[in-house]
Amino acid sequence: MTKHLKFNHLLLLLLTTILSITHLTSAIDLLFNGFGPSDVSRYLHASIESRILTLNNGRALYPSRIPTKQPNSSLVLPFSTSFVFAIIAPPHQGNSIRSNGVVFCFVPRDGVSCSNPTAHFFGVVFVFDTGQYYEEIDDNRVEINVNSSVSVRAHESGYWPDDGRGFRRLRLANGRNYQVWIDYVGGVVNVTMAPVGIVNRPNRPLLSVPFNLSDAFGDEMYVGFEGFRRDGGPLGESNKILAWSFSNTNFSFSEGLITSGLPNLELPKTPIHRTKGFVAGRRNQWRIGNWSIWPHRLAYQEIESATNGFSEENVIGVGGNGKVYKGVFSGGLEVAVKRISRESNEGLRAFTAEISSLGRLKHRNLVGLRGWCKKDKGNLILVYDYMENGSLDKRVFECDDSKMLSFEERSRILKQVASGVMYLHFGWKSKVLHRDIKASNVLLDKEMNARLGDFGLARIHDHDDKSDGATSLVGTVGYLAPEIVRSGKTSTETDVFGYGVLVLEVICGRRPIEQGKPLLVDWLLELLRKGELINGVDPRLRTNGVFDERMWKR
């Protein structure tokens, strides 16, 4: 017990040092590949079914306000958002004016209607409207509204392809999936859209409007969507949001959206009342498949082609259950492909654990699971986001001085891992125990941001489950908390212990167990007893010319 308390004291000292010389930045990153009941607050005629958000004269807002202005300033924080939407408006008889649309909006209160603003308001509207309020604009259009339901700028819906062949119009109410990108930076609002699966984000935006949004934004705002449907059109009209990302720090965050394999809501060519896809007033309305099973099952042929037939030249890692390959899909998306042998019971358990846990989690500091494949009488395959800079252990223990991580980089990475662990324990609808936090399971993306991966030992528990379950001994020697060794019981505390060992090895530049040397924790406890804890810092950090010993001693 005494030794455990000393370790906690040592860990506290190191964490305090890290936090004392760096500052935490406030960042909002939202990523929803499909929606769960707690992801957005819904009002009026808004619902979630099969993980698709449906808005028929209803609103859906992120449950909490987000900061939208810089502290003690009127300057609006930059933001970047992307989403996939579909408007379904079957043709009907008569000459009545019809209007269907989707609004991405910021509002000051959750009770304020996006389309009828009475206070601070910013919205981008995608509307199919036969009212022809704009004689010079098509009845399919995109509008930017600021503090009013009257647009400050509008353009017929469409996109400018990068091939330079001219503007291409898009019809909004045909049920087709469209992806939208909205950025605000440098006082300019940029709005871009394109059909999903046809083109990547076009370089030229549809709308680019210089505008000072200071008067439209409070210090904090709600963000989300409204859908509207006017004229009481036929049953089956609806507005769908299939995926959404938002960030005020990372303008490439939308790359985490999964746009392949989405439900096809496109209207059939034959009259609506003759199709099997839609039966007005009956049970079988808009059968769109089992979208609730996530992530997506991928075709084996696609994965095989992406990895050049699982070529040895594409191997980027080897684990206990199989090899990891770099793959490139036809659209240019780089991925990491883990191939697990079905002959291994451990491999099958790991495969199932990854899909059931990581497959439903989305966080900026967790490796993204793109999809999976289970080939008959073959291998089990998991497809992840590709991490350009490899694993953390390689950058701490197996690199030359030119690639050595600085103290600032190490501390930032450790805080990012802590953010991911916090999300696992408290940020999702269930509590997730990783059970194998270590340097080789922390991966670094192209911006050197940390992503916690390898959920093969993960377990999911209810938040009110105090037992957390007793299991056989699992984890990696050197990272195991004493209670795991004694009882086999894992908990959030044992995850935190493993994270603590990770902090020590990254700052000290020593693995938890090294041949011919005392255990890392024992060695540091002895240095602490002698008052020489400063000597535990990675010697390469102490000799690179920027080491401040006085800071460490404080």
Coordinates of C-alpha atoms in Angstrom, one line a residue:
M1 CA 0.0 0.0 0.0
T2 CA 2.8 2.4 0.9
K3 CA 4.5 1.7 -2.4
H4 CA 1.3 2.4 -4.3
L5 CA 0.8 5.7 -2.5
K6 CA 4.4 6.7 -3.3
F7 CA 3.8 5.9 -7.0
N8 CA 0.7 8.1 -7.0
H9 CA 2.7 10.9 -5.4
L10 CA 5.4 10.5 -8.1
L11 CA 2.8 10.5 -10.8
L12 CA 1.2 13.6 -9.4
L13 CA 4.5 15.4 -9.4
L14 CA 5.2 14.6 -13.0
L15 CA 1.6 15.5 -14.2
T16 CA 1.8 18.8 -12.2
T17 CA 5.1 19.6 -14.0
I18 CA 3.5 19.0 -17.4
L19 CA 0.5 21.1 -16.7
S20 CA 2.5 23.9 -15.1
I21 CA 4.5 24.7 -18.3
T22 CA 1.8 24.1 -20.9
H23 CA -1.8 25.3 -21.1
L24 CA -4.9 23.5 -22.1
T25 CA -6.7 24.9 -25.1
S26 CA -10.5 24.9 -25.3
A27 CA -11.4 22.9 -28.4
I28 CA -14.8 21.6 -29.6
D29 CA -14.7 18.6 -31.9
L30 CA -17.9 16.8 -32.7
L31 CA -18.1 13.8 -35.0
F32 CA -21.3 11.8 -35.6
N33 CA -21.3 9.0 -38.1
G34 CA -25.0 8.3 -37.4
F35 CA -26.8 9.6 -34.3
G36 CA -27.7 8.1 -31.0
P37 CA -30.4 9.3 -28.6
S38 CA -28.1 11.4 -26.4
D39 CA -26.1 12.9 -29.3
V40 CA -28.5 15.8 -30.0
S41 CA -31.5 17.4 -28.2
R42 CA -34.6 17.2 -30.4
Y43 CA -37.6 19.5 -30.6
L44 CA -40.9 19.4 -32.3
H45 CA -41.0 17.0 -35.2
A46 CA -37.4 15.7 -34.9
S47 CA -36.6 12.0 -34.5
I48 CA -33.8 9.5 -34.8
E49 CA -34.4 6.1 -36.4
S50 CA -31.8 3.7 -37.6
R51 CA -29.2 6.3 -36.6
I52 CA -30.6 8.8 -39.1
L53 CA -31.7 12.2 -37.9
T54 CA -35.1 13.2 -39.4
L55 CA -36.3 16.8 -39.3
N56 CA -39.9 17.5 -40.4
N57 CA -40.6 21.0 -39.0
G58 CA -38.2 20.1 -36.1
R59 CA -34.9 21.0 -34.6
A60 CA -31.9 19.1 -33.3
L61 CA -29.1 20.9 -31.4
Y62 CA -26.0 19.7 -29.7
P63 CA -27.1 19.5 -26.1
S64 CA -24.6 22.1 -24.7
R65 CA -23.7 25.6 -25.7
I66 CA -20.2 25.9 -27.3
P67 CA -17.8 28.8 -27.0
T68 CA -18.2 31.0 -30.2
K69 CA -16.1 34.0 -29.3
Q70 CA -12.6 34.5 -28.1
P71 CA -12.4 35.2 -24.3
N72 CA -12.9 38.9 -23.5
S73 CA -13.3 39.7 -27.1
S74 CA -15.9 40.3 -29.8
L75 CA -14.0 38.2 -32.3
V76 CA -15.8 35.1 -33.5
L77 CA -13.9 31.9 -33.2
P78 CA -13.2 30.2 -36.6
F79 CA -15.1 27.0 -37.2
S80 CA -15.4 24.2 -39.8
T81 CA -18.4 21.9 -40.1
S82 CA -19.4 19.3 -42.6
F83 CA -22.6 17.1 -42.9
V84 CA -24.4 14.8 -45.2
F85 CA -28.1 15.5 -45.8
A86 CA -30.9 14.3 -48.0
I87 CA -34.3 16.0 -48.8
I88 CA -37.1 13.6 -49.8
A89 CA -40.0 15.3 -51.5
P90 CA -42.0 13.0 -53.7
P91 CA -43.8 14.7 -56.6
H92 CA -47.5 15.4 -56.0
Q93 CA -50.4 16.8 -58.0
G94 CA -51.5 20.4 -57.9
N95 CA -50.0 23.8 -58.2
S96 CA -49.5 24.5 -54.5
I97 CA -46.3 26.2 -53.4
R98 CA -44.0 23.6 -51.8
S99 CA -40.9 24.2 -49.6
N100 CA -38.6 21.7 -48.0
G101 CA -35.2 22.5 -46.5
V102 CA -32.4 21.9 -44.1
V103 CA -30.8 24.7 -42.0
F104 CA -27.4 24.5 -40.3
C105 CA -27.6 27.1 -37.6
F106 CA -26.2 28.8 -34.5
V107 CA -28.9 30.0 -32.0
P108 CA -28.6 31.6 -28.5
R109 CA -31.2 29.4 -26.8
D110 CA -32.4 25.9 -27.4
G111 CA -36.0 27.2 -27.7
V112 CA -35.2 29.6 -30.6
S113 CA -36.4 28.5 -34.0
C114 CA -33.6 28.6 -36.6
S115 CA -35.8 29.6 -39.4
N116 CA -37.6 32.4 -37.5
P117 CA -34.8 34.1 -35.6
T118 CA -35.6 36.7 -32.9
A119 CA -32.1 37.2 -31.5
H120 CA -28.5 36.3 -32.4
F121 CA -28.7 33.9 -35.4
F122 CA -26.5 32.5 -38.1
G123 CA -27.8 29.9 -40.6
V124 CA -27.0 28.3 -43.9
V125 CA -30.2 27.1 -45.6
F126 CA -30.5 24.4 -48.3
V127 CA -34.0 24.7 -49.7
F128 CA -36.2 23.3 -52.4
D129 CA -38.9 26.0 -52.9
T130 CA -41.4 26.4 -55.8
G131 CA -42.4 29.8 -54.4
Q132 CA -39.8 31.5 -56.7
Y133 CA -39.1 34.2 -54.2
Y134 CA -35.9 34.8 -56.2
E135 CA -36.8 35.3 -59.8
E136 CA -33.1 35.1 -60.9
I137 CA -32.4 31.9 -58.8
D138 CA -33.5 28.3 -59.4
D139 CA -36.0 26.8 -57.0
N140 CA -33.1 24.7 -55.6
R141 CA -30.9 27.1 -53.7
V142 CA -28.5 27.8 -50.9
E143 CA -28.9 30.8 -48.6
I144 CA -26.8 32.5 -45.9
N145 CA -29.0 34.1 -43.2
V146 CA -27.7 36.4 -40.5
N147 CA -29.9 37.7 -37.7
S148 CA -32.9 37.4 -40.1
S149 CA -34.9 35.0 -42.1
V150 CA -34.0 37.1 -45.2
S151 CA -30.8 35.9 -46.8
V152 CA -27.7 38.1 -47.2
R153 CA -26.5 36.0 -50.1
A154 CA -28.1 33.1 -52.1
H155 CA -27.0 30.9 -55.0
E156 CA -28.7 28.1 -56.9
S157 CA -27.5 24.8 -55.5
G158 CA -24.6 23.0 -57.1
Y159 CA -20.9 22.9 -57.3
W160 CA -17.9 23.9 -59.3
P161 CA -16.0 20.7 -60.4
D162 CA -12.2 20.9 -60.3
D163 CA -12.1 19.8 -64.0
G164 CA -13.0 23.4 -65.0
R165 CA -16.0 22.3 -67.1
G166 CA -18.4 24.8 -65.5
F167 CA -21.0 24.9 -62.8
R168 CA -23.2 21.9 -62.2
R169 CA -26.7 22.3 -60.8
L170 CA -28.0 20.0 -58.1
R171 CA -31.6 19.1 -57.5
L172 CA -32.1 19.0 -53.7
A173 CA -35.5 17.2 -53.2
N174 CA -34.7 13.9 -55.0
G175 CA -33.5 12.0 -51.9
R176 CA -29.9 12.1 -53.0
N177 CA -27.1 12.3 -50.4
Y178 CA -25.2 15.6 -50.5
Q179 CA -22.2 16.6 -48.5
V180 CA -21.8 20.2 -47.3
W181 CA -18.7 22.0 -46.0
I182 CA -19.1 25.3 -44.1
D183 CA -16.0 27.2 -42.9
Y184 CA -15.7 30.6 -41.2
V185 CA -12.1 31.9 -40.9
G186 CA -10.6 35.3 -41.5
G187 CA -14.0 37.0 -41.6
V188 CA -15.2 35.0 -44.6
V189 CA -18.0 32.4 -44.8
N190 CA -17.3 29.6 -47.3
V191 CA -20.1 27.2 -48.3
T192 CA -19.3 24.2 -50.6
M193 CA -21.4 21.2 -51.5
A194 CA -21.2 18.1 -53.7
P195 CA -22.9 14.8 -54.3
V196 CA -21.7 12.0 -52.0
G197 CA -19.6 9.4 -53.7
I198 CA -19.1 11.4 -56.9
V199 CA -16.5 14.0 -56.1
N200 CA -14.3 15.0 -53.2
R201 CA -14.6 18.5 -51.8
P202 CA -14.4 21.0 -54.7
N203 CA -11.7 23.6 -54.4
R204 CA -14.0 26.4 -55.4
P205 CA -16.8 27.2 -52.9
L206 CA -20.4 27.7 -53.9
L207 CA -20.6 30.8 -51.8
S208 CA -17.8 32.9 -50.4
V209 CA -19.0 35.9 -48.4
P210 CA -16.9 38.3 -46.4
F211 CA -19.0 39.0 -43.3
N212 CA -18.3 40.1 -39.7
L213 CA -20.4 37.8 -37.6
S214 CA -19.7 39.5 -34.3
D215 CA -23.3 40.9 -34.0
A216 CA -24.7 37.5 -34.9
F217 CA -22.9 35.5 -32.2
G218 CA -23.0 35.6 -28.4
D219 CA -20.1 34.3 -26.3
E220 CA -21.7 30.9 -26.4
M221 CA -24.3 29.4 -28.8
Y222 CA -26.1 26.3 -29.5
V223 CA -25.3 24.6 -32.8
G224 CA -27.3 22.2 -34.9
F225 CA -30.0 21.8 -37.5
E226 CA -33.6 22.6 -38.4
G227 CA -35.7 21.0 -41.0
F228 CA -38.8 22.5 -42.4
R229 CA -41.6 21.3 -44.7
R230 CA -44.3 23.7 -45.7
D231 CA -47.7 23.2 -47.5
G232 CA -48.5 19.8 -45.9
G233 CA -47.2 17.8 -48.9
P234 CA -47.7 14.1 -49.3
L235 CA -46.6 11.6 -46.7
G236 CA -43.0 10.7 -47.1
E237 CA -41.6 14.2 -47.4
S238 CA -38.7 14.5 -44.9
N239 CA -35.3 16.0 -44.3
K240 CA -32.5 13.7 -43.2
I241 CA -29.1 14.3 -41.6
L242 CA -26.9 11.2 -41.9
A243 CA -23.6 12.4 -40.5
W244 CA -22.1 15.5 -39.0
S245 CA -18.7 16.9 -37.9
F246 CA -17.8 20.2 -36.3
S247 CA -14.6 21.7 -35.0
N248 CA -13.3 25.1 -34.0
T249 CA -9.6 24.1 -34.2
N250 CA -9.1 21.4 -36.9
F251 CA -10.3 22.3 -40.4
S252 CA -9.5 18.7 -41.6
F253 CA -11.7 17.2 -38.9
S254 CA -14.4 16.4 -41.4
E255 CA -12.1 13.7 -42.9
G256 CA -13.4 11.5 -40.1
L257 CA -16.9 11.4 -41.7
I258 CA -17.7 8.1 -43.2
T259 CA -19.5 8.8 -46.5
S260 CA -19.2 5.3 -48.1
G261 CA -22.0 2.8 -47.6
L262 CA -24.6 5.3 -46.6
P263 CA -28.3 4.4 -47.0
N264 CA -29.6 5.2 -50.5
L265 CA -32.7 7.5 -50.1
E266 CA -32.8 8.6 -53.7
L267 CA -36.3 8.6 -55.2
P268 CA -37.0 6.0 -57.8
K269 CA -37.6 6.9 -61.4
T270 CA -41.1 5.3 -61.4
P271 CA -44.1 7.1 -59.8
I272 CA -43.8 7.0 -56.1
H273 CA -47.1 5.2 -55.5
R274 CA -46.0 2.3 -57.7
T275 CA -42.7 1.6 -55.9
K276 CA -42.0 -0.9 -53.1
G277 CA -39.7 1.5 -51.3
F278 CA -42.6 3.8 -50.2
V279 CA -46.1 2.9 -49.2
A280 CA -48.0 5.9 -47.9
G281 CA -49.6 5.3 -44.6
R282 CA -48.3 1.7 -44.2
R283 CA -45.6 0.0 -42.2
N284 CA -43.0 -0.4 -44.9
Q285 CA -42.1 3.3 -45.4
W286 CA -38.5 3.9 -46.7
R287 CA -36.8 0.6 -46.0
I288 CA -33.2 1.7 -45.9
G289 CA -31.4 -1.3 -44.5
N290 CA -30.0 -1.9 -41.1
W291 CA -28.0 1.3 -40.7
S292 CA -27.8 0.7 -36.9
I293 CA -25.0 -1.8 -37.5
W294 CA -21.9 0.3 -37.5
P295 CA -19.1 0.4 -38.6
H296 CA -19.6 -0.7 -42.2
R297 CA -18.9 -4.1 -43.6
L298 CA -16.5 -3.7 -46.5
A299 CA -16.1 -5.9 -49.5
Y300 CA -13.1 -8.2 -49.4
Q301 CA -12.2 -7.4 -53.0
E302 CA -11.9 -3.7 -52.2
I303 CA -9.6 -4.4 -49.3
E304 CA -7.5 -6.9 -51.2
S305 CA -7.1 -4.4 -54.0
A306 CA -6.2 -1.6 -51.6
T307 CA -3.4 -3.6 -50.1
N308 CA -2.1 -5.0 -53.5
G309 CA -3.3 -8.5 -52.6
F310 CA -1.9 -8.1 -49.0
S311 CA 1.6 -7.7 -50.4
E312 CA 4.5 -8.0 -48.0
E313 CA 5.7 -4.7 -49.3
N314 CA 2.6 -3.1 -47.7
V315 CA 3.2 -4.6 -44.2
I316 CA 3.6 -1.8 -41.6
G317 CA 3.3 -3.8 -38.4
V318 CA 3.1 -7.3 -37.0
G319 CA 1.1 -8.1 -33.8
G320 CA 0.2 -11.2 -31.8
N321 CA -2.9 -11.9 -33.9
G322 CA -1.7 -11.0 -37.4
K323 CA -0.2 -8.4 -39.7
V324 CA -1.1 -4.8 -40.4
Y325 CA -0.9 -3.5 -44.0
K326 CA -1.1 0.0 -45.5
G327 CA -3.9 0.2 -48.0
V328 CA -5.1 2.9 -50.5
F329 CA -8.7 2.8 -51.7
S330 CA -9.7 3.8 -55.2
G331 CA -10.6 7.4 -54.0
G332 CA -7.1 7.9 -52.6
L333 CA -8.1 7.2 -48.9
E334 CA -5.1 5.8 -47.0
V335 CA -6.0 3.1 -44.4
A336 CA -4.4 0.6 -42.1
V337 CA -5.6 -2.9 -42.5
K338 CA -5.3 -5.5 -39.7
R339 CA -5.6 -9.1 -40.9
I340 CA -6.4 -11.5 -38.1
S341 CA -6.2 -15.3 -38.4
R342 CA -9.5 -17.0 -37.6
E343 CA -7.6 -20.0 -36.3
S344 CA -6.8 -17.9 -33.2
N345 CA -9.4 -17.8 -30.5
E346 CA -7.7 -14.7 -29.1
G347 CA -7.9 -13.2 -32.5
L348 CA -11.6 -13.8 -32.8
R349 CA -12.2 -12.3 -29.4
A350 CA -10.1 -9.2 -30.3
F351 CA -12.0 -8.8 -33.6
T352 CA -15.3 -8.9 -31.8
A353 CA -14.1 -6.5 -29.0
E354 CA -12.8 -3.9 -31.5
I355 CA -16.1 -3.8 -33.5
S356 CA -18.3 -3.7 -30.4
S357 CA -16.3 -1.0 -28.6
L358 CA -14.1 1.1 -31.0
G359 CA -16.6 0.6 -33.8
R360 CA -19.1 2.7 -31.9
L361 CA -16.8 5.3 -30.5
K362 CA -15.7 8.6 -32.1
H363 CA -13.2 11.0 -30.5
R364 CA -10.3 13.0 -31.9
N365 CA -7.9 11.0 -29.7
L366 CA -9.0 7.5 -30.6
V367 CA -8.0 5.7 -33.8
G368 CA -11.0 5.6 -36.2
L369 CA -12.3 2.2 -37.2
R370 CA -13.5 2.6 -40.8
G371 CA -14.9 -0.9 -41.3
W372 CA -14.5 -4.6 -41.2
C373 CA -14.7 -7.8 -43.3
K374 CA -15.3 -11.4 -42.3
K375 CA -14.4 -13.6 -45.2
D376 CA -15.8 -17.1 -45.3
K377 CA -13.2 -19.7 -44.3
G378 CA -10.7 -16.9 -44.4
N379 CA -9.4 -14.1 -42.2
L380 CA -11.0 -11.4 -40.1
I381 CA -10.1 -7.9 -41.3
L382 CA -10.3 -4.5 -39.5
V383 CA -9.8 -1.3 -41.4
Y384 CA -8.6 1.8 -39.5
D385 CA -7.5 5.4 -40.2
Y386 CA -3.9 5.4 -41.4
M387 CA -1.5 7.0 -38.9
E388 CA 1.3 8.5 -40.8
N389 CA 3.8 8.8 -37.9
G390 CA 3.5 5.3 -36.5
S391 CA 3.4 4.4 -32.8
L392 CA 4.6 6.5 -29.9
D393 CA 7.1 3.9 -28.7
K394 CA 8.9 4.1 -32.0
R395 CA 9.3 7.9 -31.5
V396 CA 10.5 7.6 -27.9
F397 CA 12.7 4.5 -28.0
E398 CA 13.6 3.7 -31.6
C399 CA 14.5 6.9 -33.4
D400 CA 17.6 9.1 -34.0
D401 CA 18.0 12.5 -32.5
S402 CA 16.5 14.2 -35.6
K403 CA 13.1 12.6 -34.9
M404 CA 13.2 12.6 -31.2
L405 CA 10.1 14.1 -29.5
S406 CA 10.7 17.3 -27.6
F407 CA 9.3 17.7 -24.1
E408 CA 6.5 20.0 -25.4
E409 CA 5.6 17.3 -28.0
R410 CA 5.6 14.6 -25.3
S411 CA 3.5 16.5 -22.9
R412 CA 1.0 17.4 -25.6
I413 CA 0.7 13.8 -26.7
L414 CA 0.2 12.6 -23.1
K415 CA -2.6 15.1 -22.6
Q416 CA -4.3 14.0 -25.8
V417 CA -4.1 10.4 -24.6
A418 CA -5.6 11.5 -21.3
S419 CA -8.4 13.2 -23.2
G420 CA -9.1 9.9 -25.0
V421 CA -9.1 7.9 -21.8
M422 CA -11.5 10.4 -20.2
Y423 CA -13.9 10.0 -23.1
L424 CA -13.8 6.2 -22.7
H425 CA -14.6 6.3 -19.0
F426 CA -17.1 9.2 -18.9
G427 CA -17.9 10.6 -22.3
W428 CA -19.9 7.9 -24.0
K429 CA -23.3 6.3 -23.1
S430 CA -21.4 3.3 -21.6
K431 CA -18.1 3.0 -19.7
V432 CA -15.3 1.5 -21.8
L433 CA -12.3 0.0 -20.2
H434 CA -9.3 -0.2 -22.6
R435 CA -7.3 -2.5 -20.4
D436 CA -4.0 -2.2 -22.4
I437 CA -2.9 1.4 -22.4
K438 CA 0.8 1.5 -23.4
A439 CA 3.1 3.4 -25.8
S440 CA 2.8 0.9 -28.7
N441 CA -1.0 1.3 -28.6
V442 CA -0.7 5.1 -29.0
L443 CA -0.5 6.1 -32.7
L444 CA 0.5 9.5 -34.2
D445 CA -1.3 11.0 -37.2
K446 CA 0.2 13.3 -39.8
E447 CA -0.1 16.3 -37.5
M448 CA 1.5 14.3 -34.6
N449 CA -1.8 14.2 -32.7
A450 CA -2.1 11.1 -30.5
R451 CA -4.8 8.5 -31.1
L452 CA -5.3 5.6 -28.7
G453 CA -5.8 2.3 -30.5
D454 CA -5.9 -1.5 -30.2
F455 CA -9.2 -2.2 -28.4
G456 CA -8.8 -5.9 -28.6
L457 CA -8.9 -6.3 -24.8
A458 CA -11.6 -3.6 -24.3
R459 CA -14.7 -4.2 -22.3
I460 CA -18.0 -2.2 -22.0
H461 CA -19.9 -1.7 -18.8
D462 CA -22.8 0.4 -17.6
H463 CA -21.9 3.6 -15.8
D464 CA -23.6 2.5 -12.7
D465 CA -21.9 -0.9 -12.7
K466 CA -19.6 -0.6 -9.7
S467 CA -18.0 -4.1 -10.1
D468 CA -16.5 -3.5 -13.5
G469 CA -16.2 -7.3 -13.8
A470 CA -13.5 -9.8 -12.8
T471 CA -11.6 -11.4 -15.5
S472 CA -8.5 -13.5 -16.1
L473 CA -5.2 -11.6 -16.0
V474 CA -5.1 -9.4 -19.1
G475 CA -2.9 -6.5 -20.2
T476 CA 0.9 -6.0 -20.6
V477 CA 3.4 -6.7 -17.9
G478 CA 4.8 -3.5 -16.6
Y479 CA 1.6 -1.6 -17.0
L480 CA -0.6 -3.8 -14.7
A481 CA -2.0 -2.2 -11.5
P482 CA -1.3 -4.3 -8.4
E483 CA -5.0 -5.2 -8.0
I484 CA -5.1 -6.8 -11.4
V485 CA -2.2 -9.1 -10.5
R486 CA -3.9 -10.0 -7.2
S487 CA -7.5 -10.4 -8.3
G488 CA -7.7 -10.1 -12.1
K489 CA -10.3 -7.3 -11.6
T490 CA -10.1 -4.3 -13.9
S491 CA -11.6 -0.9 -13.5
T492 CA -11.2 2.7 -14.6
E493 CA -8.6 3.0 -11.9
T494 CA -6.5 0.2 -13.4
D495 CA -6.7 2.0 -16.8
V496 CA -5.5 5.2 -15.1
F497 CA -2.6 3.2 -13.5
G498 CA -1.6 2.0 -17.0
Y499 CA -1.7 5.6 -18.2
G500 CA 0.5 6.7 -15.3
V501 CA 3.1 4.2 -16.3
L502 CA 2.8 5.6 -19.9
V503 CA 3.5 9.1 -18.5
L504 CA 6.6 7.9 -16.7
E505 CA 8.1 6.0 -19.6
V506 CA 7.5 8.8 -22.1
I507 CA 9.1 11.5 -19.8
C508 CA 11.9 9.2 -18.7
G509 CA 12.7 7.6 -22.0
R510 CA 12.7 4.1 -20.4
R511 CA 10.5 1.2 -20.9
P512 CA 8.7 -0.2 -17.8
I513 CA 10.8 -3.3 -17.9
E514 CA 14.3 -3.4 -19.4
Q515 CA 16.7 -6.3 -19.1
G516 CA 19.5 -5.8 -16.6
K517 CA 17.8 -2.7 -15.1
P518 CA 15.5 -2.2 -12.1
L519 CA 11.8 -1.8 -12.9
L520 CA 11.0 1.8 -14.0
V521 CA 8.6 2.5 -11.1
D522 CA 11.0 1.0 -8.5
W523 CA 13.9 3.1 -10.0
L524 CA 11.9 6.3 -9.9
L525 CA 10.7 5.7 -6.3
E526 CA 14.3 5.3 -5.3
L527 CA 15.3 8.5 -7.0
L528 CA 12.4 10.2 -5.2
R529 CA 13.6 8.8 -1.9
K530 CA 17.0 10.3 -2.5
G531 CA 15.7 13.6 -3.7
E532 CA 17.1 13.1 -7.2
L533 CA 13.9 12.8 -9.2
I534 CA 15.3 15.2 -11.7
N535 CA 17.7 12.5 -12.8
G536 CA 14.8 10.4 -14.0
V537 CA 14.1 12.7 -17.0
D538 CA 15.1 11.3 -20.4
P539 CA 18.9 12.1 -20.7
R540 CA 18.4 13.2 -24.3
L541 CA 16.0 15.9 -23.1
R542 CA 18.5 17.1 -20.6
T543 CA 21.3 17.4 -23.1
N544 CA 19.5 19.0 -26.1
G545 CA 20.3 22.6 -24.9
V546 CA 16.8 23.7 -24.0
F547 CA 16.4 21.8 -20.7
D548 CA 15.5 24.1 -17.8
E549 CA 16.5 22.3 -14.6
R550 CA 15.1 25.0 -12.4
M551 CA 11.6 24.5 -13.9
W552 CA 11.7 20.8 -13.2
K553 CA 12.9 21.3 -9.6
R554 CA 9.9 23.7 -9.0

